[in-house]
Coordinates of C-alpha atoms in Angstrom, one line a residue:
X91 CA -0.3 0.0 0.0
X92 CA 1.5 3.2 -1.1
X93 CA 1.5 6.0 1.5
X94 CA 1.2 9.9 -0.1
X95 CA 3.1 12.3 2.3
X96 CA 2.2 14.4 4.0
X97 CA -0.6 12.7 6.2
X98 CA -3.1 14.9 7.4
X99 CA -3.7 13.9 11.4
X100 CA -5.7 17.0 12.5
X101 CA -9.3 16.6 12.1
X102 CA -10.1 18.6 15.0
X103 CA -8.9 21.7 13.3
X104 CA -11.2 20.8 10.1
X105 CA -12.3 18.1 7.6
X106 CA -12.8 17.4 3.9
X107 CA -16.2 17.8 2.2
X108 CA -18.5 14.7 2.1
X109 CA -19.1 13.5 -1.6
X110 CA -22.9 13.5 -0.8
X111 CA -22.6 16.7 1.1
X112 CA -21.0 18.6 -2.5
X113 CA -23.4 16.5 -4.7
X114 CA -26.4 17.8 -2.7
X115 CA -25.1 21.5 -2.8
X116 CA -24.0 21.7 -6.5
X117 CA -27.4 22.9 -7.9
X118 CA -27.7 25.8 -5.6
X119 CA -24.5 27.5 -7.1
X120 CA -26.1 27.9 -10.8
X121 CA -29.3 26.5 -11.2
X122 CA -31.1 27.1 -7.9
X123 CA -29.2 30.2 -7.5
X124 CA -32.0 32.5 -5.5
X125 CA -31.2 34.7 -2.6
X126 CA -33.1 33.0 0.5
X127 CA -34.2 36.3 1.4
X128 CA -36.1 37.3 -2.1
X129 CA -39.5 36.5 -1.4
X130 CA -41.3 37.9 -4.3
X131 CA -40.7 35.0 -7.1
X132 CA -39.8 31.3 -7.2
X133 CA -36.1 31.3 -7.4
X134 CA -36.2 32.8 -3.9
X135 CA -38.8 30.5 -2.6
X136 CA -36.5 27.7 -3.3
X137 CA -33.5 29.1 -1.6
X138 CA -35.8 29.4 1.2
X139 CA -37.3 26.3 1.5
X140 CA -33.6 24.6 0.9
X141 CA -32.3 26.8 3.7
X142 CA -35.5 26.2 5.9
X143 CA -35.2 22.1 5.2
X144 CA -31.5 22.4 6.2
X145 CA -32.6 23.9 9.8
X146 CA -34.8 21.3 10.3
X147 CA -31.9 18.5 10.1
X148 CA -29.1 20.8 12.1
X149 CA -32.3 21.1 14.5
X150 CA -32.8 17.2 14.7
X151 CA -29.0 16.6 15.6
X152 CA -29.0 18.7 18.7
X153 CA -32.8 17.9 19.3
X154 CA -33.7 21.5 19.3
X155 CA -37.5 22.2 19.6
X156 CA -37.8 24.2 16.4
X157 CA -36.1 24.8 13.3
X158 CA -36.6 28.3 13.9
X159 CA -34.1 27.9 16.8
X160 CA -31.1 27.9 14.0
X161 CA -29.7 31.0 13.5
X162 CA -26.8 30.8 10.5
X163 CA -23.4 32.5 10.9
X164 CA -20.5 32.5 8.9
X165 CA -18.9 30.1 11.7
X166 CA -18.5 28.9 15.1
X167 CA -16.2 32.0 16.1
X168 CA -19.1 34.0 14.7
X169 CA -21.6 32.4 16.5
X170 CA -19.4 32.5 19.7
X171 CA -19.4 35.9 19.6
X172 CA -23.2 36.2 19.0
X173 CA -23.9 34.1 21.6
X174 CA -21.8 35.9 24.3
X175 CA -21.5 39.3 23.6
X176 CA -25.4 39.8 22.5
X177 CA -26.6 37.9 26.1
X178 CA -24.0 40.3 27.8
X179 CA -25.5 43.6 26.2
X180 CA -29.4 42.7 26.5
X181 CA -29.0 41.4 29.8
X182 CA -26.6 44.0 31.3
X183 CA -29.3 45.4 33.5
X184 CA -29.7 42.3 35.4
X185 CA -25.9 41.2 35.8
X186 CA -22.4 41.6 34.2
X187 CA -20.6 38.4 35.4
X188 CA -20.0 35.7 32.8
X189 CA -17.9 32.4 33.9
X190 CA -16.0 30.4 31.1
X191 CA -13.3 28.1 31.5
X192 CA -9.4 28.5 30.9
X193 CA -9.5 25.7 28.1
X194 CA -12.2 27.4 25.9
X195 CA -11.6 28.3 22.5
X196 CA -9.8 31.5 21.8
X197 CA -13.1 32.7 19.9
X198 CA -14.7 32.2 23.8
X199 CA -11.6 33.7 25.3
X200 CA -10.9 36.6 23.2
X201 CA -14.6 37.2 23.4
X202 CA -14.9 37.6 27.0
X203 CA -11.4 39.7 27.2
X204 CA -13.2 41.8 24.9
X205 CA -16.2 42.1 27.4
X206 CA -13.8 42.4 30.7
X207 CA -12.5 45.9 28.8
X208 CA -15.9 46.9 28.7
X209 CA -16.5 46.6 32.4
X210 CA -18.1 43.3 32.5
X211 CA -16.3 40.3 35.1
X212 CA -15.2 37.4 33.8
X213 CA -14.8 34.2 35.8
X214 CA -11.8 31.9 34.3
X215 CA -12.1 28.3 36.1
X216 CA -9.3 26.0 36.4
X217 CA -9.5 22.3 34.7
X218 CA -8.3 19.4 36.4
X219 CA -5.8 16.9 34.9
X220 CA -7.8 15.3 32.9
X221 CA -9.2 18.6 31.2
X222 CA -12.7 18.3 32.6
X223 CA -14.2 21.7 35.1
X224 CA -15.8 20.6 38.2
X225 CA -19.4 21.4 38.1
X226 CA -19.2 22.4 42.0
X227 CA -16.6 25.1 40.7
X228 CA -19.3 26.3 38.6
X229 CA -21.7 26.4 41.4
X230 CA -19.3 28.3 43.8
X231 CA -18.3 30.7 40.9
X232 CA -22.1 31.5 40.6
X233 CA -23.3 35.4 42.3
X234 CA -26.3 37.0 41.9
X235 CA -24.7 39.1 39.3
X236 CA -23.8 36.0 36.8
X237 CA -25.9 36.3 33.5
X238 CA -24.0 33.4 31.6
X239 CA -21.7 30.5 31.7
X240 CA -20.3 29.3 28.5
X241 CA -18.5 25.9 28.6
X242 CA -17.3 23.7 25.8
X243 CA -19.1 20.3 24.8
X244 CA -15.3 18.8 23.8
X245 CA -12.0 20.3 23.9
X246 CA -10.4 21.3 20.2
X247 CA -7.0 20.0 21.4
X248 CA -7.4 16.8 23.7
X249 CA -10.8 15.7 22.9
X250 CA -12.4 16.4 26.6
X251 CA -15.8 16.1 27.0
X252 CA -17.5 18.5 29.7
X253 CA -20.3 17.6 32.0
X254 CA -22.5 19.9 30.5
X255 CA -25.7 17.9 31.5
X256 CA -24.6 18.7 35.4
X257 CA -23.7 22.3 34.6
X258 CA -26.9 23.0 33.1
X259 CA -28.9 21.8 36.1
X260 CA -27.2 23.9 37.9
X261 CA -27.6 26.9 35.8
X262 CA -31.2 26.3 35.2
X263 CA -31.7 26.3 39.3
X264 CA -30.2 29.6 39.2
X265 CA -31.9 31.1 36.4
X266 CA -28.3 31.7 34.3
X267 CA -28.4 31.2 31.0
X268 CA -25.8 28.2 29.6
X269 CA -23.8 28.3 26.5
X270 CA -21.7 25.6 25.0
X271 CA -19.4 25.5 21.9
X272 CA -20.2 22.7 21.0
X273 CA -18.3 22.4 17.7
X274 CA -16.0 19.6 18.5
X275 CA -18.4 17.3 20.0
X276 CA -21.8 17.3 18.0
X277 CA -22.4 14.2 16.0
X278 CA -19.8 12.1 18.0
X279 CA -20.8 12.5 21.8
X280 CA -24.3 12.9 23.1
X281 CA -25.5 16.4 23.1
X282 CA -29.3 17.2 23.7
X283 CA -30.1 21.0 24.4
X284 CA -33.2 20.2 25.9
X285 CA -31.8 17.0 28.2
X286 CA -28.7 19.3 29.1
X287 CA -30.6 22.6 29.5
X288 CA -28.2 24.6 27.0
X289 CA -29.7 27.5 26.0
X290 CA -26.9 28.6 23.5
X291 CA -25.1 26.2 21.3
X292 CA -22.3 27.2 18.5
X293 CA -21.8 24.9 15.9
X294 CA -20.3 24.6 12.6
X295 CA -20.0 22.4 9.1
X296 CA -16.8 22.0 8.5
X297 CA -16.1 20.0 11.5
X298 CA -18.4 17.3 10.2
X299 CA -17.7 16.7 6.9
X300 CA -19.5 19.7 5.7
X301 CA -18.4 23.0 3.8
X302 CA -15.9 25.9 5.7
X303 CA -17.6 29.4 6.3
X304 CA -21.2 28.5 7.4
X305 CA -22.1 27.6 11.4
X306 CA -24.7 28.1 13.1
X307 CA -26.1 29.2 16.7
X308 CA -28.6 27.5 18.5
X309 CA -30.9 29.9 20.6
X310 CA -33.8 28.5 23.0
X311 CA -37.1 30.5 22.0
X312 CA -39.3 28.9 25.0
X313 CA -38.8 28.2 28.6
X314 CA -36.5 30.0 28.8
X315 CA -36.9 32.4 25.7
X316 CA -33.0 33.6 25.1
X317 CA -32.9 37.4 23.8
X318 CA -29.9 38.7 22.1
X319 CA -28.9 42.1 21.0
X320 CA -27.8 41.7 17.0
X321 CA -24.1 42.1 16.5
X322 CA -24.1 43.0 12.7
X323 CA -26.7 45.6 11.1
X324 CA -28.3 45.7 7.8
X325 CA -31.7 43.5 6.5
X326 CA -32.5 42.3 9.7
X327 CA -31.9 38.6 8.3
X328 CA -32.4 35.7 11.0
X329 CA -35.1 36.9 12.9
X330 CA -33.1 39.9 13.6
X331 CA -30.1 38.5 15.1
X332 CA -27.5 38.2 12.6
X333 CA -28.3 40.6 9.6
X334 CA -26.3 39.2 6.0
X335 CA -27.1 37.6 2.6
X336 CA -27.9 33.8 3.5
X337 CA -24.7 31.2 1.9
X338 CA -27.4 28.8 0.2
X339 CA -25.0 26.5 -0.9
X340 CA -22.8 26.3 2.3
X341 CA -26.1 26.0 4.7
X342 CA -27.4 23.3 2.3
X343 CA -24.0 21.4 2.5
X344 CA -24.3 21.8 6.2
X345 CA -27.8 20.4 6.7
X346 CA -26.6 17.1 4.8
X347 CA -23.4 16.9 7.0
X348 CA -25.7 17.0 10.1
X349 CA -28.0 14.4 8.5
X350 CA -25.2 12.3 7.4
X351 CA -23.8 12.8 11.4
X352 CA -27.1 12.0 12.9
X353 CA -27.6 8.9 10.9
X354 CA -23.9 7.7 11.2
X355 CA -22.4 9.3 14.2
X356 CA -23.3 6.9 16.9
X357 CA -22.3 3.8 14.7
X358 CA -18.8 5.2 13.6
X359 CA -18.0 6.4 16.9
X360 CA -18.5 3.0 18.9
X361 CA -16.7 1.6 15.7
X362 CA -13.7 3.9 16.4
X363 CA -13.9 3.4 20.2
X364 CA -13.4 -0.4 19.5
X365 CA -10.2 0.7 17.5
X366 CA -9.1 2.8 20.3
X367 CA -9.4 0.1 22.8
X368 CA -5.6 -0.5 24.3
X369 CA -4.8 -4.1 24.8
X370 CA -5.8 -6.2 27.8
X371 CA -2.2 -5.8 29.2
X372 CA -2.4 -2.4 28.9
X373 CA -5.8 -1.6 30.3
X374 CA -5.2 -1.4 33.5
X375 CA -3.1 1.4 33.1
X376 CA -5.1 3.5 31.0
X377 CA -6.2 6.6 32.4
X378 CA -8.4 7.7 29.4
X379 CA -12.1 6.9 29.8
X380 CA -14.6 6.5 27.0
X381 CA -17.2 8.7 28.4
X382 CA -15.1 11.6 28.8
X383 CA -13.1 12.1 25.5
X384 CA -14.2 12.2 22.0
X385 CA -14.1 9.0 20.3
X386 CA -11.4 9.1 18.2
X387 CA -9.4 11.6 19.6
X388 CA -5.9 10.1 20.8
X389 CA -2.8 11.7 22.8
X390 CA 0.4 10.9 20.8
X391 CA 3.4 13.2 22.2
X392 CA 5.7 13.7 19.2
X393 CA 8.4 15.6 17.6
X394 CA 8.4 18.8 19.3
X395 CA 12.6 18.4 20.1
X396 CA 13.3 16.9 16.9
X397 CA 11.6 19.8 14.9
X398 CA 13.3 22.3 17.2
X399 CA 16.5 20.6 17.2
X400 CA 18.9 22.3 14.0
X401 CA 16.9 25.3 14.2
X402 CA 19.9 27.8 15.9
X403 CA 21.4 30.7 14.6
X404 CA 24.0 27.9 12.9
X405 CA 22.1 25.4 12.0
X406 CA 18.3 26.6 10.5
X407 CA 18.7 24.7 7.3
X408 CA 18.9 21.6 8.9
X409 CA 15.7 22.6 10.8
X410 CA 13.7 23.9 7.4
X411 CA 14.9 20.5 6.0
X412 CA 13.4 18.5 9.0
X413 CA 10.0 20.8 8.7
X414 CA 10.0 20.0 4.8
X415 CA 10.6 16.4 5.3
X416 CA 7.6 16.2 8.4
X417 CA 5.0 18.7 6.6
X418 CA 4.6 20.6 10.0
X419 CA 6.1 23.5 11.9
X420 CA 6.7 23.1 15.6
X421 CA 4.3 25.1 17.9
X422 CA 5.7 29.0 18.1
X423 CA 4.2 28.9 21.8
X424 CA 3.3 26.4 24.3
X425 CA -0.4 25.2 24.1
X426 CA -2.5 27.0 26.7
X427 CA -4.8 23.9 27.0
X428 CA -1.7 21.4 27.7
X429 CA -0.5 24.1 30.4
X430 CA -3.6 24.2 31.9
X431 CA -3.6 20.2 32.7
X432 CA 0.0 21.2 34.2
X433 CA 2.5 19.6 31.8
X434 CA 5.6 20.2 31.2
X435 CA 7.0 22.8 28.5
X436 CA 8.5 20.2 26.5
X437 CA 4.6 18.5 25.9
X438 CA 2.8 21.7 25.8
X439 CA 5.4 22.8 22.7
X440 CA 4.6 19.5 21.0
X441 CA 4.0 20.0 17.7
X442 CA 1.4 17.1 17.5
X443 CA 1.2 16.7 21.7
X444 CA -2.6 16.2 21.4
X445 CA -3.9 16.9 18.0
X446 CA -6.7 14.8 16.9
X447 CA -4.5 11.5 15.3
X448 CA -7.2 11.5 12.0
X449 CA -4.2 9.8 9.7
X450 CA -5.8 8.7 6.5
X451 CA -3.7 6.3 4.6
X452 CA -4.1 6.2 1.2
X453 CA -5.0 3.1 -0.6
X454 CA -4.8 2.2 -4.4
X455 CA -8.2 4.5 -4.7
X456 CA -8.1 7.8 -3.8
X457 CA -12.0 8.3 -4.0
X458 CA -14.3 9.1 -1.2
X459 CA -15.5 6.4 1.1
X460 CA -19.3 6.6 0.6
X461 CA -20.5 3.1 2.1
X462 CA -19.3 1.1 5.0
X463 CA -18.4 -1.9 2.2
X464 CA -15.8 0.4 1.3
X465 CA -14.6 1.9 4.5
X466 CA -10.4 1.5 4.7
X467 CA -8.1 0.9 7.6
X468 CA -7.5 3.9 9.7
X469 CA -5.1 4.3 12.7
X470 CA -6.7 6.4 15.9
X471 CA -9.4 8.2 13.7
X472 CA -12.0 10.3 14.9
X473 CA -15.4 10.1 13.5
X474 CA -15.6 13.5 11.8
X475 CA -12.5 11.5 9.3
X476 CA -14.9 8.4 8.9
X477 CA -16.2 8.8 5.3
X478 CA -12.8 9.8 4.0
X479 CA -9.9 7.8 2.4
X480 CA -7.8 10.3 0.7
X481 CA -5.0 12.6 2.4
X482 CA -5.0 16.3 2.3
X483 CA -2.6 16.3 -0.5
X484 CA -4.9 15.5 -3.4
X485 CA -5.9 18.6 -6.0
X486 CA -2.5 20.3 -5.6
X487 CA -0.2 17.3 -5.4
X488 CA 3.5 17.9 -7.2
X489 CA 4.7 15.3 -9.0
X490 CA 8.6 16.5 -8.4
X491 CA 10.8 15.6 -5.9
X492 CA 11.0 17.2 -2.6
X493 CA 13.2 20.5 -3.3
X494 CA 14.8 23.1 -0.8
X495 CA 13.3 26.6 -0.4
X496 CA 14.1 28.8 -2.9
X497 CA 15.5 26.6 -5.8
X498 CA 13.0 26.7 -8.1
X499 CA 12.9 29.5 -11.0
X500 CA 11.3 32.8 -10.1
X501 CA 7.8 32.8 -10.6
X502 CA 7.4 29.0 -10.9
X503 CA 5.4 28.7 -7.9
X504 CA 4.6 30.3 -4.5
X505 CA 7.0 30.4 -1.8
X506 CA 4.3 28.9 0.3
X507 CA 4.2 25.7 -1.9
X508 CA 7.8 25.5 -2.1
X509 CA 8.1 25.2 2.0
X510 CA 5.3 23.4 2.3
X511 CA 4.8 20.8 -0.7
X512 CA 1.8 18.7 -0.8
X513 CA 3.4 15.7 -1.9
X514 CA 6.2 14.3 -1.1
X515 CA 8.0 11.1 -2.7

């Protein structure tokens, strides 16, 4: 079996688009190209119908009560901003205190830092060595001024699943809204906004085999009804919560990806957990629990030291050659997530210390898998990478041998392509 290098191992960062998703999206680029906000003709009606169907599919994935509770955005970063800033502004007369954790995605942490500059108080809760926040810490941190608790469903670096249901019980008892950045866990681990008392949830398409550039925000409409201050004005789209022309092809793909995850995610998660299970002699030493991490996320400490070796003042070329050969660069800064777990600097700097090991080995056929009968063998994969057998290097694969930066003629290719060739023989 020939292996095409480099191998993409970080399906926590993004996933390729499932061919079934692409197929459903295509007509909305040039045949059914209407604007979903155009309600005076058939082209707009068709687009609006497709958008509403996608809302319904996404709503079913998280058990929303109504498809109207799904607000489309450009991605999870925007969803997090709309949720946290929108709640903070609308409920500022009630309180100005927000609770989150130190290992949230930067889209949450940076948003909270911005609110701190505007006079809001933010409590950043620590986590245990397993990466989980203690619900009791959330309970102790809540005050009469607390208006929002924001805790991610699963961590984007280490795959740790947070006790959202337990936290949801506490927030509901206190009348505090609960937001969850659910991007890394939706479709892979149980996530029911009704059962878990989640009031707002950020999700995105490209982490579940959908297209990039489209995301969603679940906003509860009843018991309680959540109100937001819009962060983008102009047109009043999405019931006034997010103005802007909707990305109809992307939304259609998002809906299809959600439908696939709803139908196949549980089965794939179980299959991958079986692949991740340690041998009998190692089970007694294993500290990882299938109930507290996403099924396909495995930790693999690796090449930080070897990558940094040779990058000194007198040996930079050797370091660059290593980077080219491996197809990765060492972290510029230590992972704040790993440091929060109390690990040392060496591990925190590791280039792939806690990336999702979503290795896809290319078989003789490079086509996507479209049914269980054509599943490829994988090693340490995650549920987001269960329908694809091709690696990250396909469309721009180079047929030439590996060369050093600057060795090609000027103008023959970009500097990025020289430094990071997508195919290495």
